[in-house]
XYZ file of C-alpha atoms in Angstrom:
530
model
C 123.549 -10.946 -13.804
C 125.998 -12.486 -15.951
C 129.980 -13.824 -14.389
C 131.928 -16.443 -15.386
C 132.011 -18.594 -12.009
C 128.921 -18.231 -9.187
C 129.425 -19.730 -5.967
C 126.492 -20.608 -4.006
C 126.963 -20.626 -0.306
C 129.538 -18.354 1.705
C 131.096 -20.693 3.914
C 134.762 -21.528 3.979
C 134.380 -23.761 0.832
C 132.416 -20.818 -0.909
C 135.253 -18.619 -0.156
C 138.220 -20.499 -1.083
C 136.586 -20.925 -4.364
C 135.897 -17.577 -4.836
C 139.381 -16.187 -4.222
C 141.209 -19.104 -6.143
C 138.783 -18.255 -9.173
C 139.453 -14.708 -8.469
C 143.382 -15.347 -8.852
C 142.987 -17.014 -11.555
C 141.693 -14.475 -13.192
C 138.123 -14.788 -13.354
C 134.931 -13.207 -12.411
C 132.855 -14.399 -9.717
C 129.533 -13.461 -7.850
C 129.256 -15.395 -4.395
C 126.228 -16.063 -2.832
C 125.459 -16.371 1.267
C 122.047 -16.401 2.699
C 123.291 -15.053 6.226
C 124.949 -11.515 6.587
C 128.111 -13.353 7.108
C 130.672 -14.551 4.801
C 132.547 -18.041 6.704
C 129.946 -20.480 7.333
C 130.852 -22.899 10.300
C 133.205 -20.999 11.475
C 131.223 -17.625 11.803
C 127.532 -17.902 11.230
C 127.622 -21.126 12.637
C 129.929 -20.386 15.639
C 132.229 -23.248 15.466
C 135.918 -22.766 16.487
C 138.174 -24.577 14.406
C 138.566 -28.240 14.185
C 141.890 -28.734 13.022
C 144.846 -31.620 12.380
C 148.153 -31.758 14.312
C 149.809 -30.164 11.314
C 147.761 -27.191 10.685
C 151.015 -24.708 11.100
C 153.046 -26.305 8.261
C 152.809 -26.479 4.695
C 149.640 -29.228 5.076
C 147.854 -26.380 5.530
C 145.878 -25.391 2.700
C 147.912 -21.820 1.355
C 144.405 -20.157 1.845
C 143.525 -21.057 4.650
C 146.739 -20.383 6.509
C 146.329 -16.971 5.184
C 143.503 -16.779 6.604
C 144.324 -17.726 10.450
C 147.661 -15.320 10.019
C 144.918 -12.667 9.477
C 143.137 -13.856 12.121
C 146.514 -13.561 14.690
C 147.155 -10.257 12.981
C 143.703 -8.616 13.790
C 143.726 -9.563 17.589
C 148.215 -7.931 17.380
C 146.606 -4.792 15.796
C 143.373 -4.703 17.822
C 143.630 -6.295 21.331
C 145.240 -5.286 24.261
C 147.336 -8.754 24.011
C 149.763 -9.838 27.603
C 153.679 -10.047 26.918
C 153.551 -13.695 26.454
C 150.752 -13.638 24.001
C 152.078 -10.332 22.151
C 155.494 -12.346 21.501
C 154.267 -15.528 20.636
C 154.229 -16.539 16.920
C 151.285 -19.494 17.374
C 148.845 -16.855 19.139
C 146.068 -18.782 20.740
C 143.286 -15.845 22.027
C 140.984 -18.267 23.776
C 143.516 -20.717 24.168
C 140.568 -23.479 23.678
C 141.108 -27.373 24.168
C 139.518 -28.207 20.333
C 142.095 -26.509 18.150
C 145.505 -24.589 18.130
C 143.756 -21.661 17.735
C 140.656 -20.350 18.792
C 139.225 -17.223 18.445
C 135.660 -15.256 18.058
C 133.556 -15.531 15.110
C 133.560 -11.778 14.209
C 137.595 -11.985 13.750
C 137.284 -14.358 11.245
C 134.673 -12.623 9.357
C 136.834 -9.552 9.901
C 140.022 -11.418 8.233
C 137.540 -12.638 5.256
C 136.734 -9.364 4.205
C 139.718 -8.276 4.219
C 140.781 -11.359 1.894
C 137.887 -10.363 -0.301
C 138.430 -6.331 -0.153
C 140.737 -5.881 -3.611
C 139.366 -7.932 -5.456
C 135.626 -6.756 -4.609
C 137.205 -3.194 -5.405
C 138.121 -4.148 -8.586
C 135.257 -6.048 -9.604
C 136.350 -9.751 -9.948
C 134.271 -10.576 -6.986
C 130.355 -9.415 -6.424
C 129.694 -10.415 -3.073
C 125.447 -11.211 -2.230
C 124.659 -11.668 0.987
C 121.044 -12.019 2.253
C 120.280 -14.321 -0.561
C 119.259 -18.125 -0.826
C 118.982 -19.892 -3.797
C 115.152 -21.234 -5.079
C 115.773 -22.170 -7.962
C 117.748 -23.558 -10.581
C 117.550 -23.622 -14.611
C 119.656 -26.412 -16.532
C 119.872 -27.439 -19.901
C 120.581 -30.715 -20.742
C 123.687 -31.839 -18.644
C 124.462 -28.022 -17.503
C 123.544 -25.845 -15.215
C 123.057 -22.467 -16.802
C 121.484 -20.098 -14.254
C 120.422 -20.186 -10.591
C 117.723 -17.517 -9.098
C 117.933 -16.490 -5.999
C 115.611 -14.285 -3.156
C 116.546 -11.750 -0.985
C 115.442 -12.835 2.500
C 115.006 -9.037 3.526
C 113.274 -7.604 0.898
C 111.972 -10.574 -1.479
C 113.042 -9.239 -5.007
C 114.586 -11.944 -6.916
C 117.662 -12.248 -8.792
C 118.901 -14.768 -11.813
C 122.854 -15.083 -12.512
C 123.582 -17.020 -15.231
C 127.290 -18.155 -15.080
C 129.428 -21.014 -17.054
C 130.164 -22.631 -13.973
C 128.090 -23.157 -10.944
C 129.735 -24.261 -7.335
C 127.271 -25.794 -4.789
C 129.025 -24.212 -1.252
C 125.837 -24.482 0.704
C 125.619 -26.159 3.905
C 122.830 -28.930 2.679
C 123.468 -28.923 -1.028
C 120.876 -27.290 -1.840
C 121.740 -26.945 -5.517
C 121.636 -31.083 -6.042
C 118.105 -31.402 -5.297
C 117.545 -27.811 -7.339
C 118.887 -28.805 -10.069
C 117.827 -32.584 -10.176
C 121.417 -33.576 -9.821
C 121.755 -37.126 -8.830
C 122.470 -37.076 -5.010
C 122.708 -39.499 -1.740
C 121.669 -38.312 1.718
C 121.766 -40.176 4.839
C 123.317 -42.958 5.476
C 124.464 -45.569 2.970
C 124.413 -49.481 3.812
C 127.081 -51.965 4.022
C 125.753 -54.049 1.307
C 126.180 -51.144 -1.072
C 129.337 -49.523 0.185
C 131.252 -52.568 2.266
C 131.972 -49.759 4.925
C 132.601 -51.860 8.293
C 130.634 -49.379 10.022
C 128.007 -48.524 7.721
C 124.582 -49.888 8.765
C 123.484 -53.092 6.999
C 121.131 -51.271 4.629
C 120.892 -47.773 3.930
C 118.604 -45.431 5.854
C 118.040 -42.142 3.958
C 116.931 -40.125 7.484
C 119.760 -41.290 9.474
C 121.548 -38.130 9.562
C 124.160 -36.257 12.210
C 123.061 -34.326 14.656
C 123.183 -30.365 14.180
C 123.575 -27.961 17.081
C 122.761 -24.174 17.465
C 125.669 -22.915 19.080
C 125.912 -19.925 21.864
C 128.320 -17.491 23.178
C 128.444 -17.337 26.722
C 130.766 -15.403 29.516
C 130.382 -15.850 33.183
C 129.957 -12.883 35.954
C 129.679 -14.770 39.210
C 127.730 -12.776 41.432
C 125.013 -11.457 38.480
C 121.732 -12.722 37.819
C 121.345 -13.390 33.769
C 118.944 -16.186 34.048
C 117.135 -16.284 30.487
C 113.106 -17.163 30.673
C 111.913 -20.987 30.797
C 111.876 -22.316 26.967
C 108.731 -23.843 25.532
C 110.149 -27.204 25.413
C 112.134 -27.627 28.529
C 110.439 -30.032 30.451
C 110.327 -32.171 27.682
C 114.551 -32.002 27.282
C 115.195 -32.308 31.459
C 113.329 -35.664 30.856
C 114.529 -36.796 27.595
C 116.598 -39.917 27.298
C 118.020 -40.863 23.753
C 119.046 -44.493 23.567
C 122.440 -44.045 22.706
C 122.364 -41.547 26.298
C 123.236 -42.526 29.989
C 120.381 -40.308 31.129
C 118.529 -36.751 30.566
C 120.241 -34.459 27.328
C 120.452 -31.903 30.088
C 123.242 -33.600 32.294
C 126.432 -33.358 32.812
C 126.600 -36.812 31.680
C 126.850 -38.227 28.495
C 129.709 -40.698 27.064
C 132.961 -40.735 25.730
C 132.256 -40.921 21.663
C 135.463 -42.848 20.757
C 135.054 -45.955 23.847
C 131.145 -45.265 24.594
C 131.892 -44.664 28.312
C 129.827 -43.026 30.373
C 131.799 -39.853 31.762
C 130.412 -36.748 33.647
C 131.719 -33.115 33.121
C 132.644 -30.436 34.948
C 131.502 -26.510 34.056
C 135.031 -24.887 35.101
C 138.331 -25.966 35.682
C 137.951 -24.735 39.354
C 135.332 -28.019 39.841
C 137.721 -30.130 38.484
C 139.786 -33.125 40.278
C 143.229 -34.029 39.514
C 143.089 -36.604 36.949
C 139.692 -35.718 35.285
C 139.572 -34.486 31.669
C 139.286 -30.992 30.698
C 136.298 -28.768 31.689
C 133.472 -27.675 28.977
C 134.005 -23.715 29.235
C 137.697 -24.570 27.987
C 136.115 -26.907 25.068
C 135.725 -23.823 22.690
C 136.603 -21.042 24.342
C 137.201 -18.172 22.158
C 138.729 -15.549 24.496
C 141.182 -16.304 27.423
C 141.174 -13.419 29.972
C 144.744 -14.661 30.638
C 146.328 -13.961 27.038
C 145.286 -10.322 27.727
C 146.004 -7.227 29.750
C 144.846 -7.973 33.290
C 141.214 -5.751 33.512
C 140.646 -5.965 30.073
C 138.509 -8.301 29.681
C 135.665 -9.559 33.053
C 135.301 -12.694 31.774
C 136.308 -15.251 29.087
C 134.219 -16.394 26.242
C 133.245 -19.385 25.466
C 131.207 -21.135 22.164
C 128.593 -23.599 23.952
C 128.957 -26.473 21.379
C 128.831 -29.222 23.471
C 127.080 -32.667 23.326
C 124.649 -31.332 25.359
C 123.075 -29.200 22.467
C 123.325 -32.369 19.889
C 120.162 -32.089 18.340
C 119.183 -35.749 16.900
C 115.370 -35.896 16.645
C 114.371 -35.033 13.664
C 116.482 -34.757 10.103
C 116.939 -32.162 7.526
C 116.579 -33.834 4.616
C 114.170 -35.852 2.713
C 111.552 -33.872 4.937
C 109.305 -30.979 3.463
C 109.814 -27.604 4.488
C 107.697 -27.260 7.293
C 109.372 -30.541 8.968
C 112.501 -29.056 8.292
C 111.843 -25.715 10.018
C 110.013 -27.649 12.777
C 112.861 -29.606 13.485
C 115.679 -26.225 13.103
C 113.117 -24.482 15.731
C 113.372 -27.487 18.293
C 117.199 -27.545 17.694
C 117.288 -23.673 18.841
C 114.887 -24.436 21.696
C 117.396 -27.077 23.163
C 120.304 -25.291 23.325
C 117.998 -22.352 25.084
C 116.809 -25.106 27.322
C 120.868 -26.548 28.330
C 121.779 -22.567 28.759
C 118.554 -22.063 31.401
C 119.589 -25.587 33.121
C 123.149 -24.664 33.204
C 121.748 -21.342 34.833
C 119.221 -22.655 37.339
C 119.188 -26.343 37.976
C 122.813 -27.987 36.659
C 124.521 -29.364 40.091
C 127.341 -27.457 41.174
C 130.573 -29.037 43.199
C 129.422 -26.418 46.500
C 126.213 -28.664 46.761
C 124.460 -25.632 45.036
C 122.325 -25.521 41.950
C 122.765 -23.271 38.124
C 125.574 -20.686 37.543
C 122.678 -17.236 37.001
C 125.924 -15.528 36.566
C 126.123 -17.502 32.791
C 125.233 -14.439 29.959
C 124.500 -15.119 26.729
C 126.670 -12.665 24.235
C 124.898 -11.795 21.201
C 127.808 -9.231 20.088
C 129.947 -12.145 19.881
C 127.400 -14.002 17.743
C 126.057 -11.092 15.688
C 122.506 -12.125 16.911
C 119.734 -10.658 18.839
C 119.362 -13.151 20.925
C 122.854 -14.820 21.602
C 122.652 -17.765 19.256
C 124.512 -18.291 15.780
C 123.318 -17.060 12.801
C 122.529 -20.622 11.623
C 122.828 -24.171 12.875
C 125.715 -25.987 12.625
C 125.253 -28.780 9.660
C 127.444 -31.587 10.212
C 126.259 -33.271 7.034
C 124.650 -32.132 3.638
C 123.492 -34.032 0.513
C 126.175 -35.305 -1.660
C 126.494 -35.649 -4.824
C 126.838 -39.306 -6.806
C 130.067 -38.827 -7.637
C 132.557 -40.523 -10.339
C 134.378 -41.504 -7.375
C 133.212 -41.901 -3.827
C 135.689 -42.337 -0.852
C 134.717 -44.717 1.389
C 136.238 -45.816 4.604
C 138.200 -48.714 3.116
C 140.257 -45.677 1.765
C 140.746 -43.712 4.856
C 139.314 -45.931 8.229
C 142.305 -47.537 9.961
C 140.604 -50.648 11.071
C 139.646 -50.911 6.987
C 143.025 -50.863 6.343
C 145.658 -53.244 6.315
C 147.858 -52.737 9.011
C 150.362 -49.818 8.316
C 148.927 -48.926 5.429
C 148.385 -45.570 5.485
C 145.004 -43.681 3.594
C 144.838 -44.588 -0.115
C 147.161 -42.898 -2.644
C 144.838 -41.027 -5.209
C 146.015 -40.365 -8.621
C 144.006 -37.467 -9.309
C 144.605 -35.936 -5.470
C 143.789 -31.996 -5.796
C 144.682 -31.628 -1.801
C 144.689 -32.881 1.436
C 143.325 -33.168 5.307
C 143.286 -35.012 8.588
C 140.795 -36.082 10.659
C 139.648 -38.470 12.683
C 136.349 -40.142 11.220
C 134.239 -38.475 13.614
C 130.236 -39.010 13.716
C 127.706 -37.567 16.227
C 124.701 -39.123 17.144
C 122.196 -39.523 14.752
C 118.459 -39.134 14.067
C 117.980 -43.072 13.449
C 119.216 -43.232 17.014
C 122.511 -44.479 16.692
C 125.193 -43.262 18.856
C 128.603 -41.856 18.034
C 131.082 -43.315 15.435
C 134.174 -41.910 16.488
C 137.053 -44.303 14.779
C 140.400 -43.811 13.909
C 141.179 -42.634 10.299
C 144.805 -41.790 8.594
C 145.577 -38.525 6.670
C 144.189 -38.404 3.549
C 143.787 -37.083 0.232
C 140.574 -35.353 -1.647
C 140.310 -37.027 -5.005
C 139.121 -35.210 -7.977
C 136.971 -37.818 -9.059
C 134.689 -37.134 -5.571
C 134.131 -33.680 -6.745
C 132.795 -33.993 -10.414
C 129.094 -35.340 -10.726
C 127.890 -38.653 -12.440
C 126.665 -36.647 -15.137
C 126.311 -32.669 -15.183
C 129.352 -31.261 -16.716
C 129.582 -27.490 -14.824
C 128.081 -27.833 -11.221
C 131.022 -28.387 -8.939
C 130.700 -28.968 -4.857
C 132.301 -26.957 -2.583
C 131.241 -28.123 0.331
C 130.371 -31.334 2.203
C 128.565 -31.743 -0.508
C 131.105 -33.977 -2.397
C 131.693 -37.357 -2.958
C 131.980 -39.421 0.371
C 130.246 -41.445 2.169
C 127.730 -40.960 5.339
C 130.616 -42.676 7.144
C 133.980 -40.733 5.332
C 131.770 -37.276 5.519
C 132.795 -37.760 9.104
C 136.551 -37.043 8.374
C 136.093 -34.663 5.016
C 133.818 -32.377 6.669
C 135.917 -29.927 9.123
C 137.183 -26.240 8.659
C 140.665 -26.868 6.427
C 139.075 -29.529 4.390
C 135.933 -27.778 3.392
C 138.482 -24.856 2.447
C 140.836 -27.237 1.284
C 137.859 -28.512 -1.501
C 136.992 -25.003 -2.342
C 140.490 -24.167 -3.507
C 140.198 -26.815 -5.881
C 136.914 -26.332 -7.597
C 137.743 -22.678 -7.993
C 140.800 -23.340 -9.440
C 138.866 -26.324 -11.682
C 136.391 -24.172 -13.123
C 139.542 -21.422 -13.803
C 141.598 -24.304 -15.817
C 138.588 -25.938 -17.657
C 137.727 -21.624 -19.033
C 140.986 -21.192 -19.806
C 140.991 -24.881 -22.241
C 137.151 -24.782 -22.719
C 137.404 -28.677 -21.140
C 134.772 -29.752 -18.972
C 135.956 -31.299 -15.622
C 135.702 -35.165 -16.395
C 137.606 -34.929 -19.091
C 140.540 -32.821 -17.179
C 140.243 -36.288 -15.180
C 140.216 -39.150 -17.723
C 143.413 -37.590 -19.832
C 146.333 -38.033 -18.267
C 147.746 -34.973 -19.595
C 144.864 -32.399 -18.412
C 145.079 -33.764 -15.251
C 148.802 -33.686 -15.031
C 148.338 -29.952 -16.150
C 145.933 -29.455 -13.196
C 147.992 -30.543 -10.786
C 150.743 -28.107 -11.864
C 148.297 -25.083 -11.481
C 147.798 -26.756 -7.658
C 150.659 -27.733 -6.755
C 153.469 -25.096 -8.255
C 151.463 -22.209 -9.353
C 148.977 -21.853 -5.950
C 151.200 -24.016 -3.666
C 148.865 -26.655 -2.511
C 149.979 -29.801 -1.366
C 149.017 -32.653 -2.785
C 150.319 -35.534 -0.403
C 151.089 -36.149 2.966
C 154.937 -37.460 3.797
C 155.139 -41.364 3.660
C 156.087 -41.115 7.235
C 152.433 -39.165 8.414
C 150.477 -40.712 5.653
C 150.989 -44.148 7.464
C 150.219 -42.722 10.803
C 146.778 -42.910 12.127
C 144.878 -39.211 13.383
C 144.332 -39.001 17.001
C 142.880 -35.866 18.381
């Protein structure tokens, strides 16, 4: 296959490329390896993390499209309560991480329907089922990338004259030989306050495999003993008060210990909020009473933080070693929260806990994929670092750095799980910030973009660039990079080193797809709580 832009990875950084290429008038073919298009937040099963201004124009245009879809779908569709029929913010599981939550199918419902006209009229080829295995460069380009179809093994080649890397680990970098950082980078190269001393390639975040769950007290939906769950009742990590499968763990941003409760029923006055509310996807209560017999809820919960074993700079067999013990402990937290998790009534396990594989798109109840909270990134010719962005790197006041070349924004708080070097959270307060151009065009290849977490940040910034609106937020610009650089036959770097490309660029952002480029002085200077 020939197109003029192929995107490599379906997530919500593959898609916002896409479309903005799309609207721009070019061609695309994008790539996902599951059966559905929105990465974390569908195959992966992760509600939306999100900044306190996610319903105003910080939004990225695309992505607010996208969550009006969302609302509209569960109007049209649901049987929705007065309250939640009328309400213009419409929160359907009304869940404590974002200002809305909602099921993974709804989302992948809304994307399609994003995608529909232009797949219609042939701008977009859409391949799902495929991963990519290899890639063929000339020189400083990328010209081709082949990919296999996980169902029936034929293999494909599309040759295109730009290339976006939207998969979750970057799998294009190491592909292609582009030059690339994983892990985490030390203090002495970066001067990041809480960067380790030196760098340690395999200290990477945690991933989780996340699960859908409802609750119908009085049933019995007890799942079988996993392989592996002696070994996880007993486990202690160092940076952990006592066994992963507990209801205690600590608090990531003061390292307290602190002990949950399952349901808000358990809870005392005073304590914080309950893990079925974390990232519940369906409220019972913004519906018409008897429609629904139980909430839903995504289990993504410390509890499922897998942090033995990394990803990367492992061979293949490591890596699916590791991604099947990662799936075996959240099996192994679902059958303790079902038989042997302590209960307020002096009682033992909630058997009335049932996995929903409808709500996952799965056989057996858990995502498509694991969630990835960080992928290879590329050596960049720019790299944020947490002087930029960290508040305690900052002089007071502040604010995050001004970047010239800013193609959009986000807000987040710099947020790191545990790791597989064994270090505990880093959960530290960052301002709003900007995404740089330079952090998204490689040292040295001229037409493979990222589109992902793949860009250029740090193993310490990765932990504010990496949620739902940024990831989309990046997409929209590399699609709408590789559209400018066809339509003046420039290659990126150069749309960054002269002043009048760049200003050009910004333009096509800013006034022609309504992105916005900086935060107001008076939230740029304000740190990001949660």
């Amino acid at each position: 296959m020939r197109t003029e832009v192929l995107v490599i990875g379906g997530g919500l950084g593959g898609v916002a490329a896409a479309l903005t290429a799309a609207r721009l008038g070019r061609t695309v073919v994008l790539t996902e390896a599951t059966d559905w298009l929105g990465g974390q937040l569908t195959a992966q099963a992760v509600p939306p993390d999100e900044h306190p201004w996610i319903e105003g124009p910080a939004a990225p245009p695309g992505y607010a499209e996208l969550r009006r879809r969302v609302r509209d779908y569960y109007r049209r569709n649901y049987p929705l309560g007065p309250d939640a029929a009328q309400d213009p913010l419409l929160d359907p599981g009304l869940g404590v991480v974002s200002r809305m939550c909602h099921e993974p199918r709804v989302a992948v419902a809304a994307i399609e329907e994003m995608l529909a006209p232009w797949r219609s009229s042939g701008a977009i080829t859409v391949l799902t089922g495929y991963e990519p295995v290899a890639a063929h460069t000339d020189g400083d380009r990328v010209e081709a990338v082949t990919l296999t179809d996980l169902h029936e093994g034929r293999e494909i080649t599309v040759h295109a004259a730009y290339v976006a890397d939207a998969t979750e680990l970057g799998e294009l970098l190491e592909l292609a030989g582009i030059e690339h950082v994983f892990g985490a980078e030390g203090r002495d190269e970066t001067g990041e306050p809480h960067a380790p001393e030196t760098a340690d390639p395999l200290d990477q975040q945690a991933v989780s495999w996340c699960f859908a769950l409802e609750h119908r007290p009085g049933e019995d939906h007890v799942t079988d003993r996993p392989a592996a769950y002696d070994h996880w009742r007993t486990a202690v990590a160092p940076f952990w008060p006592g066994p992963q499968l507990s209801f205690t763990d600590v608090v990531p941003i003061t390292l307290q210990h602190r002990t949950w409760t399952l349901m808000d029923a358990d809870r005392t006055p005073g304590d914080h909020f309950d893990l079925w509310r974390f990232r519940r996807v369906l409220a019972r209560e913004q519906f018409t009473p008897g429609a629904f017999a139980s909430d839903l809820t995504v289990v993504n919960w410390p509890q499922i933080d897998y942090w033995e074993a990394p990803l990367l700079g492992v061979d293949a067999q490591q890596r699916r070693k590791a991604l099947d013990a990662s799936r075996d402990l959240s099996l192994s937290f679902l059958h303790w929260l079902q038989t042997e998790a302590p209960r307020p009534d002096g009682g033992t396990g909630w058997p009335g806990l049932r996995l929903r594989p409808d709500v996952t798109g799965t056989p057996d109840g858990l995502a498509k994929a694991p969630y990835i909270r960080e992928s290879r990134r590329i050596r960049a010719e720019f790299t944020v670092v947490e002087q930029h962005v960290g508040v305690e790197a900052r002089p007071p006041g502040a604010g995050g750095a001004v970047f010239h070349d800013s193609v959009g924004i986000g807000a987040y708080r710099i947020d790191l799980h545990p790791s597989t070097a064994g270090r505990t959270y880093i959960d530290i307060e960052s301002y709003p910030f900007q995404i740089p151009l330079g952090a998204l065009i490689p040292v040295r290849v001229d037409n493979l973009l990222p589109a992902n977490k793949n860009i250029g940040t740090t193993h310490i910034t990765n932990g504010c660039y990496r949620l739902h609106p940024v990831e989309w937020a990046i997409g929209e610009a590399v699609g709408a990079l590789a559209g400018f650089c066809l339509d003046r036959a420039l290659p990126p770097r150069k749309v960054r080193s002269d002043q009048t490309q760049l200003a050009d660029y910004q333009r096509l952002l800013s006034h022609t797809l309504g992105i916005q480029l900086a935060w107001p002085e008076e939230i740029r200077s304000r740190p990001h709580h949660y």
